[in-house]
CSV table of C-alpha atoms and ligand atoms in Angstrom, one decimal:
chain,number,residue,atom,x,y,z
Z,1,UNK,CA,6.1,-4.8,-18.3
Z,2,UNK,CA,4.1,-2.1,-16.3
Z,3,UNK,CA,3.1,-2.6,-12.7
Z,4,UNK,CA,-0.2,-0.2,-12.5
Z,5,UNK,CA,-2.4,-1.8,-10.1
Z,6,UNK,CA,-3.8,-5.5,-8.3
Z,7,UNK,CA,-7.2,-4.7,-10.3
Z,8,UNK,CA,-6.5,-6.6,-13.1
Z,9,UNK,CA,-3.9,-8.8,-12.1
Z,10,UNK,CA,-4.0,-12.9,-11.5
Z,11,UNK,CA,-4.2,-14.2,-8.5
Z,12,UNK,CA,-1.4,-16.7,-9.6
Z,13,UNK,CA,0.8,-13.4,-10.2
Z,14,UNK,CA,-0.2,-11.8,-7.2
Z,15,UNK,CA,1.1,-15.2,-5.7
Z,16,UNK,CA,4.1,-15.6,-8.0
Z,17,UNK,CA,5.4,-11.9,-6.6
Z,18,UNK,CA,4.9,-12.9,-2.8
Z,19,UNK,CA,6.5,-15.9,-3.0
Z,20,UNK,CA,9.7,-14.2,-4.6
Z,21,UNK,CA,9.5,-11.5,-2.5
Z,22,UNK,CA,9.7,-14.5,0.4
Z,23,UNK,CA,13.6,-14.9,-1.2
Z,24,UNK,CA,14.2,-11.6,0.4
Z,25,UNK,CA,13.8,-12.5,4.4
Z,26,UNK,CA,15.8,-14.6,5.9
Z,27,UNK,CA,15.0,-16.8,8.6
Z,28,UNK,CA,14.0,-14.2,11.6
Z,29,UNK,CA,11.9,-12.4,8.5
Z,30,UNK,CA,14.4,-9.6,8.2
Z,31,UNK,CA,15.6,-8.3,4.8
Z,32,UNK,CA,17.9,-9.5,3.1
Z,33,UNK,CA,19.3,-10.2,-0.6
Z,34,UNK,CA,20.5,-14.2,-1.9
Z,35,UNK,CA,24.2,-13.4,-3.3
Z,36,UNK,CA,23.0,-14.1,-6.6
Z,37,UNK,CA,20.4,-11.1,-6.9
Z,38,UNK,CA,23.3,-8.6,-5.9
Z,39,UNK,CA,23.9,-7.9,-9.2
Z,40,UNK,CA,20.6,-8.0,-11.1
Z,41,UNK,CA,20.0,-3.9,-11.3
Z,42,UNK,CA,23.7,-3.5,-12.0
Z,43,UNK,CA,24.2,-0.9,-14.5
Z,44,UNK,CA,20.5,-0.2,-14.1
Z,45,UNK,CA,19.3,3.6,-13.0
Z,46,UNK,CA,15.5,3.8,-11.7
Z,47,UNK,CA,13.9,7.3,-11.6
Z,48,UNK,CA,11.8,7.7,-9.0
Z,49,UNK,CA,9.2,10.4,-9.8
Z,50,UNK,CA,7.7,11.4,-6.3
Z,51,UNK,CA,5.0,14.1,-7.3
Z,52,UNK,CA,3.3,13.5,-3.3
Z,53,UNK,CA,5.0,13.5,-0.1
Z,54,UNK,CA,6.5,10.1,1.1
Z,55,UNK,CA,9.1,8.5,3.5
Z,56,UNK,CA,8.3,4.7,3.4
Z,57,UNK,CA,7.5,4.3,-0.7
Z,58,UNK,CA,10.3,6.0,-1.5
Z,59,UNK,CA,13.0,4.9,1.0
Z,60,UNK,CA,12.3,1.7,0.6
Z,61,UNK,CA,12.4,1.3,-3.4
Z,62,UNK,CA,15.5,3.4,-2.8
Z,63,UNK,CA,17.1,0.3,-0.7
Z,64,UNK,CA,15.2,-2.4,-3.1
Z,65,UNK,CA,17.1,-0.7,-6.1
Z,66,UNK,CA,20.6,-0.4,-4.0
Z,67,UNK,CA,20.4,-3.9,-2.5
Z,68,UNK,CA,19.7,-5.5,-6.5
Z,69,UNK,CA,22.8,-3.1,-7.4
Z,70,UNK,CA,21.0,-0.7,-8.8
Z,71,UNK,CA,21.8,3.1,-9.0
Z,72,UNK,CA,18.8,5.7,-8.1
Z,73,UNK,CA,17.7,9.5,-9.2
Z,74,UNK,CA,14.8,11.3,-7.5
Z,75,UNK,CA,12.6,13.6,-8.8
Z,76,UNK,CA,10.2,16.0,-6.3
Z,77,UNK,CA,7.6,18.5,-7.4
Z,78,UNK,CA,10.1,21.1,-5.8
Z,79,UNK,CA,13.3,22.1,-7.9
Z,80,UNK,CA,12.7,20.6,-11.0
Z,81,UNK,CA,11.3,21.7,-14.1
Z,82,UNK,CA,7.7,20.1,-12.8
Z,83,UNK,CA,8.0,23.9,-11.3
Z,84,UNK,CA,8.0,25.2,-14.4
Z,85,UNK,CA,5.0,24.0,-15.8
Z,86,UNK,CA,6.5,21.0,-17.6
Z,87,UNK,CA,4.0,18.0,-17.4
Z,88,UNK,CA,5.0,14.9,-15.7
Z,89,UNK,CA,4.8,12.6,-19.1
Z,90,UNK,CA,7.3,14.9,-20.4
Z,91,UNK,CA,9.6,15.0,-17.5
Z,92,UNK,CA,9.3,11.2,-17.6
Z,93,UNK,CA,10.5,11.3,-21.6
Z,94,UNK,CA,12.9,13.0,-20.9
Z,95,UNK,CA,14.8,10.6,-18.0
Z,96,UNK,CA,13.8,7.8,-20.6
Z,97,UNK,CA,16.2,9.7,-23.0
Z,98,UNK,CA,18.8,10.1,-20.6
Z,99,UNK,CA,18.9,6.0,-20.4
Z,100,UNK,CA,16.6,5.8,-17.6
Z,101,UNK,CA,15.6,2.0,-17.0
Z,102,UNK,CA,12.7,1.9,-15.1
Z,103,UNK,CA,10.3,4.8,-13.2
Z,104,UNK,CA,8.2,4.6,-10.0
Z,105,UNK,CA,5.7,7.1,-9.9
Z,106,UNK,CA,3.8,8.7,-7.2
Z,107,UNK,CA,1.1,11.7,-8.6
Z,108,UNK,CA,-2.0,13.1,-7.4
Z,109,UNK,CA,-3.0,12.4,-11.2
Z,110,UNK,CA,-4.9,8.5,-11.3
Z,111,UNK,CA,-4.5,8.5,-14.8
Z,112,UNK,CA,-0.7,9.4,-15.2
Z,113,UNK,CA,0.2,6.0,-14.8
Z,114,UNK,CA,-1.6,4.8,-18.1
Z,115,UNK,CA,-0.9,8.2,-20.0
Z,116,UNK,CA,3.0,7.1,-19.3
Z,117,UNK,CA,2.3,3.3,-20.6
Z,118,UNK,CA,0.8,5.0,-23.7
Z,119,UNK,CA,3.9,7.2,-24.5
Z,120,UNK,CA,7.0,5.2,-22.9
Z,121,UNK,CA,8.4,2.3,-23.5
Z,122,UNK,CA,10.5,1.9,-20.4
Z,123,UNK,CA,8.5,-0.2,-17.5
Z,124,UNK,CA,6.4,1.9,-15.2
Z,125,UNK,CA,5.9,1.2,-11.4
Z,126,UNK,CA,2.8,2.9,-10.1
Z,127,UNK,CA,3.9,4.0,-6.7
Z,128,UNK,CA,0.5,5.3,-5.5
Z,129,UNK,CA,-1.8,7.8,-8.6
Z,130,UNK,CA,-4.0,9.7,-6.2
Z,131,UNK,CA,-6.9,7.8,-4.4
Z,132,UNK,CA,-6.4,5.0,-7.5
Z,133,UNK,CA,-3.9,2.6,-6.4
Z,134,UNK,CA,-0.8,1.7,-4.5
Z,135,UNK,CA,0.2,-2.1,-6.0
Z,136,UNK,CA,3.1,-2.5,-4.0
Z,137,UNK,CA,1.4,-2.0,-0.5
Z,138,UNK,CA,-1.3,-4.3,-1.4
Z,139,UNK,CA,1.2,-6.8,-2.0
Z,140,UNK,CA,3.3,-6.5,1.3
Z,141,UNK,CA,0.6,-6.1,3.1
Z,142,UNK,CA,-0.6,-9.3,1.8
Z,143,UNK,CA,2.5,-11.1,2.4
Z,144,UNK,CA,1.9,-9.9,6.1
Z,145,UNK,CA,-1.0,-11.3,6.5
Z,146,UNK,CA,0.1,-14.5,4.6
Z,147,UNK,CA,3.7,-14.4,6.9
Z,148,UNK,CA,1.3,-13.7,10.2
Z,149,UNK,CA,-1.0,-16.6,9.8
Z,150,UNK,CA,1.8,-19.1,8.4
Z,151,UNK,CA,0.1,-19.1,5.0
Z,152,UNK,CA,1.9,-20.6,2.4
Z,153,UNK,CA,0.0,-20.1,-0.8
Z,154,UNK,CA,-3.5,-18.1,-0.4
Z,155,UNK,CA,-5.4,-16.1,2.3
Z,156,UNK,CA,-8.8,-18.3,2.1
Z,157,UNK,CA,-11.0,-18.4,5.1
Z,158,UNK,CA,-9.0,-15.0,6.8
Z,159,UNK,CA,-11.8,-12.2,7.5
Z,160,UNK,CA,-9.9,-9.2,7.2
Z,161,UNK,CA,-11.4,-5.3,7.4
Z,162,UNK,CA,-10.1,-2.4,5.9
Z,163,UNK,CA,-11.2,0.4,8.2
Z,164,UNK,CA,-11.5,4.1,8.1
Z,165,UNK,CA,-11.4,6.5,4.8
Z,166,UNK,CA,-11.9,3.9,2.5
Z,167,UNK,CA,-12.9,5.8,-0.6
Z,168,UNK,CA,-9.8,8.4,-0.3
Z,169,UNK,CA,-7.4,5.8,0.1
Z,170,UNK,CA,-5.2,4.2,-2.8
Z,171,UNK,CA,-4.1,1.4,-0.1
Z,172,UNK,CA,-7.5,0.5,0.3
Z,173,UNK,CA,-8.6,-0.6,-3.5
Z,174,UNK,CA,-5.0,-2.5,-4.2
Z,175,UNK,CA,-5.8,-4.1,-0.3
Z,176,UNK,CA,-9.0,-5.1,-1.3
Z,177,UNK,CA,-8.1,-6.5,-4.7
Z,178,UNK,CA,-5.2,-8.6,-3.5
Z,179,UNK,CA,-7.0,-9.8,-0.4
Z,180,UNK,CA,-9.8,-11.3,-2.0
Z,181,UNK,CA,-7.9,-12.4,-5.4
Z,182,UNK,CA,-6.2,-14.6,-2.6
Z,183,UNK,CA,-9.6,-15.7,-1.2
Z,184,UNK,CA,-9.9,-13.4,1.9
Z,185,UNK,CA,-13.5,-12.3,2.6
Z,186,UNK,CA,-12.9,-8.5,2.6
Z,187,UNK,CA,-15.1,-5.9,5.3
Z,188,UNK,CA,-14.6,-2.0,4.5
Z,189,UNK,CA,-15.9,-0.1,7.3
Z,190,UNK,CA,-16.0,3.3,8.3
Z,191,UNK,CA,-18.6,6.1,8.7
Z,192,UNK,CA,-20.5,6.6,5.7
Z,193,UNK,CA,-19.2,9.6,4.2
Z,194,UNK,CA,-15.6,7.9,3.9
Z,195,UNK,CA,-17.1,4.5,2.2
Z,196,UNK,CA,-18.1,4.3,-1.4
Z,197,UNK,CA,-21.2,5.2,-2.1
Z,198,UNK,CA,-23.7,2.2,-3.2
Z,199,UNK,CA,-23.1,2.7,-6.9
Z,200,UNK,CA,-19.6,2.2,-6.5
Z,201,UNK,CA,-19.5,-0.8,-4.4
Z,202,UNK,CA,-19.0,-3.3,-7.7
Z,203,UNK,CA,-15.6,-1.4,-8.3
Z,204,UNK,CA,-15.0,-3.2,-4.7
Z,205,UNK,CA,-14.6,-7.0,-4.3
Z,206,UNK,CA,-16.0,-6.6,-0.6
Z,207,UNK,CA,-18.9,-6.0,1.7
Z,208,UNK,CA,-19.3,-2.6,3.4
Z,209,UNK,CA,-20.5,-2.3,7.0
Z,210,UNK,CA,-21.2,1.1,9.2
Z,211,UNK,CA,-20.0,-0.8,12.3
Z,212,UNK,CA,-16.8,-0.4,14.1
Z,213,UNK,CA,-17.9,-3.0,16.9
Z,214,UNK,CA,-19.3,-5.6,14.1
Z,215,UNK,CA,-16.5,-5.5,12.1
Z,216,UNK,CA,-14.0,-5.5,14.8
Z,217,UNK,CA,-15.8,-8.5,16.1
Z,218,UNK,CA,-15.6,-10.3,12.8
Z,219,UNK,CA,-12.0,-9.5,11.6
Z,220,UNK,CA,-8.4,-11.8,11.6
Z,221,UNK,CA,-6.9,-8.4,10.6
Z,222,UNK,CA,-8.0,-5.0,10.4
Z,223,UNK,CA,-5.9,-2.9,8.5
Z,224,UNK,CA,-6.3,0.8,9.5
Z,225,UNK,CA,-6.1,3.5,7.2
Z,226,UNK,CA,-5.4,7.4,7.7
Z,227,UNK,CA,-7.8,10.2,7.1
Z,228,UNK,CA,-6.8,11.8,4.3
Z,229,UNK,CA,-8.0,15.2,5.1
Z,230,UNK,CA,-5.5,16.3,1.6
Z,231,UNK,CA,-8.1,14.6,-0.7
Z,232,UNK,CA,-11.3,16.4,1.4
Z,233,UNK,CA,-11.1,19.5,-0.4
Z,234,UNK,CA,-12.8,21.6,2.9
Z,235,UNK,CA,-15.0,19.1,4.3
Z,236,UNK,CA,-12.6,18.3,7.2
Z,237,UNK,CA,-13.2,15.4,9.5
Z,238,UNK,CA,-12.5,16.5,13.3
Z,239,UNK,CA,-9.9,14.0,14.6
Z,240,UNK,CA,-11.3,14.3,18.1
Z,241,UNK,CA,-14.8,13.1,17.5
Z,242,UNK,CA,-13.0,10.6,14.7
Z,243,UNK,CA,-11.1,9.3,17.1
Z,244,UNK,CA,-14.1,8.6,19.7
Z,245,UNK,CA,-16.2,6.9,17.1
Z,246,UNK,CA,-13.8,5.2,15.1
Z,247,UNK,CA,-10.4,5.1,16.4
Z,248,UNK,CA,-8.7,2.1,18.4
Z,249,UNK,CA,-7.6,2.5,21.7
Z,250,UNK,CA,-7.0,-0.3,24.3
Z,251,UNK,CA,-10.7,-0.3,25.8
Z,252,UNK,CA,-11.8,-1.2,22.0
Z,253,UNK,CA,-9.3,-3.7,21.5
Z,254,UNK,CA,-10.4,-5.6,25.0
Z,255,UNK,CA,-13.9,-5.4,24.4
Z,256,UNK,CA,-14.1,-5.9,20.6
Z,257,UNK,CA,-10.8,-7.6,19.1
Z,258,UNK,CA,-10.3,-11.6,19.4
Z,259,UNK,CA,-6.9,-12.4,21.2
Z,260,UNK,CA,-5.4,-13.4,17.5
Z,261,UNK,CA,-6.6,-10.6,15.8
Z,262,UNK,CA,-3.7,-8.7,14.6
Z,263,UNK,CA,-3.6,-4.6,13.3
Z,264,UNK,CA,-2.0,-3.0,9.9
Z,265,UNK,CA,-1.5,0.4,8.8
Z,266,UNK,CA,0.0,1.7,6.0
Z,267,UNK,CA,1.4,4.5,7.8
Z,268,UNK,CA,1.9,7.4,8.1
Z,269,UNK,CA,0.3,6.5,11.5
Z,270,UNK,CA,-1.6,9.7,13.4
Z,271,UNK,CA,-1.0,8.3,17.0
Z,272,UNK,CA,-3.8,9.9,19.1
Z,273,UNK,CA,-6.5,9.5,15.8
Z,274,UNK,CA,-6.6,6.6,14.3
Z,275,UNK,CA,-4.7,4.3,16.5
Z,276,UNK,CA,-3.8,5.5,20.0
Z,277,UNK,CA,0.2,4.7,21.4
Z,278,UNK,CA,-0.7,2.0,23.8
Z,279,UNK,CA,-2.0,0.0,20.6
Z,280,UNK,CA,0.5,1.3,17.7
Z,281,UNK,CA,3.2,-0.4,19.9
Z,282,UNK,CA,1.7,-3.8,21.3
Z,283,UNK,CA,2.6,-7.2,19.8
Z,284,UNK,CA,-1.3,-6.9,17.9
Z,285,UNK,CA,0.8,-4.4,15.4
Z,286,UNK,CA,2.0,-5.3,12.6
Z,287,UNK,CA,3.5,-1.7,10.9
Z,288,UNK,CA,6.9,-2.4,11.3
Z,289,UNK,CA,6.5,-5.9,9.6
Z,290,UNK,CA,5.0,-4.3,7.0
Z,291,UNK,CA,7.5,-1.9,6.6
Z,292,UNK,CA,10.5,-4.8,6.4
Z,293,UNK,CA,8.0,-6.3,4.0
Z,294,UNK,CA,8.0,-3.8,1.5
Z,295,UNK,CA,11.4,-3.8,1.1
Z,296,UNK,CA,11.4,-7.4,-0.1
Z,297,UNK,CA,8.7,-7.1,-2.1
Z,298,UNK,CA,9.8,-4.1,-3.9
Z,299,UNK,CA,13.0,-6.2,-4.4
Z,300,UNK,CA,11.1,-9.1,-6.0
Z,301,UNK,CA,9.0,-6.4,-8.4
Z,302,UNK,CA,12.4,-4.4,-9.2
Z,303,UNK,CA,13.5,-7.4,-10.3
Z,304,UNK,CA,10.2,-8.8,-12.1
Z,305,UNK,CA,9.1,-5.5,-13.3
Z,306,UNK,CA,12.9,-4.1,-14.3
Z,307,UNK,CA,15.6,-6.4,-13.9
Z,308,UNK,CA,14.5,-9.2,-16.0
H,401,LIG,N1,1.3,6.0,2.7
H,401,LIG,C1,0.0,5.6,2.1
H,401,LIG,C2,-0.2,6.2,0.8
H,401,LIG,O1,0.6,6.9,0.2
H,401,LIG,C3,-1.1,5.8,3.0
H,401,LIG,C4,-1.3,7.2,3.5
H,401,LIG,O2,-0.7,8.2,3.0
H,401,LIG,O3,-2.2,7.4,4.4
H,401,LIG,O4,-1.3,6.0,0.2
């Protein structure tokens, strides 16, 4: 079994992997790991192929793994034979040779993912293709809002929006999918040139609006997103003026956010762009929760995806 992407997964499934992943906080919601999933990577080794930069993904399948007993080997672009022109499918072939049980993969390429289900048999773990998807943030960042809200099963009747550059952003379509396969009304919002354009907007089980003060107005939860200025190939955005027109700061939060409303960001955060200090570190945030969330989630699709 392959975990590529929310797209095309159940909404009972997208359930079934929050509520395990709930097996891996304890009571005060930090990680932990019931005594008898200590064992269930033992004598397993996961690859993890990280072909883009990243602290959080990686670190925290890296614990996952550990915590299930599971042993770890990374890969980078830099110092391995990806340097020497080898392609990624056939660095992945040959870990798989080596006994390699399981890969999480992070690429610039979207369709690596489903070029390695094609050609290996061991399970695959999309950890973010380019601007495709990133399943395992959708999925922790939908047990956040389930956790924040004291949702048990679904996230009917929340309003979140998904704000900023939507159409660069991985986080954004696995968000979106897993938000409103759980029965959130989903809002992107950003300027215009980050939002898909109109004949893309049925890949996207959501409504679009140009309107940071309508959408903030609206929202339960507004997950923020980075500007990807990596995937802009030239056509910059200027964080100053970004961060006057579209950034949150404590003026917008008084005068737009309701006193529930609550903030995620996928992080890296740009403090000063996106989201200024005052706000990345109030009680509205939610990153750090997120980031605790990932780790059990991974743990419950470690041991879905590869353990089982
Ligand atoms: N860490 C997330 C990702 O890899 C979001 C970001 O980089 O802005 O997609």
């Amino acid at each position: 079994m392959h975990l590529i992407g929310l797209r095309d997964m159940a909404a009972a499934d997208i359930r079934a992997i929050l509520d395990d992943a709930e097996r891996f906080l304890d009571d005060r919601g930090e990680v932990t790991t019931p005594p008898d999933e200590k064992q269930r990577l033992q004598g397993k080794t996961l690859a993890l192929l990280f072909m883009e930069p990243s602290t959080r993904t990686r670190v925290s399948f890296e614990i996952a793994a550990r915590r299930l007993g599971g042993s770890t080997v990374t890969v980078g672009a830099e110092g391995s034979s990806l340097v020497k022109g080898e392609s990624a499918a056939d660095t992945c072939r040959t870990l798989a040779a080596m006994g390699v049980d399981g890969f999480v993969v992070r690429h610039h390429d979207r369709q690596l993912p489903h070029v390695l289900v094609d050609r290996l048999d061991t399970p695959i773990i999309n950890a973010g293709n380019g601007s495709g998807e990133h399943p395992t943030q959708g999925l922790l960042d939908a047990l956040t809002l389930r956790r924040n809200f004291g949702l048990k099963g679904d996230l009917s009747g929340l309003k979140v929006a998904i704000m900023g550059d939507i159409v660069h952003s991985r986080v954004a379509r696995s968000d979106a999918h897993a938000f409103a396969a759980l029965g959130a009304e989903v809002r992107l919002v950003g300027p215009r040139r980050l939002l898909p354009s109109e004949d893309r907007l049925e890949d996207w089980p959501a409504t679009v609006s140009n309107s940071r003060k309508e959408a903030l107005k609206w929202a339960d939860a507004v997950v923020v997103l980075r500007i990807q200025q990596e995937r802009m190939h030239g056509q910059l955005v200027d964080p100053h003026q970004y961060a006057l027109d579209w950034g949150i700061d404590t003026t917008v939060v008084d005068r737009y956010l309701k006193p529930e409303t609550v903030i995620l960001h996928p992080g890296p955060v740009i403090r000063g762009v996106e989201l200024s200090d005052p706000v990345v570190d109030s009680d509205r945030s939610l990153i750090l929760k997120q980031v605790t969330h990932g780790v059990a989630v991974r743990q419950a699709v470690l041991c879905r995806y590869v353990g089982s």
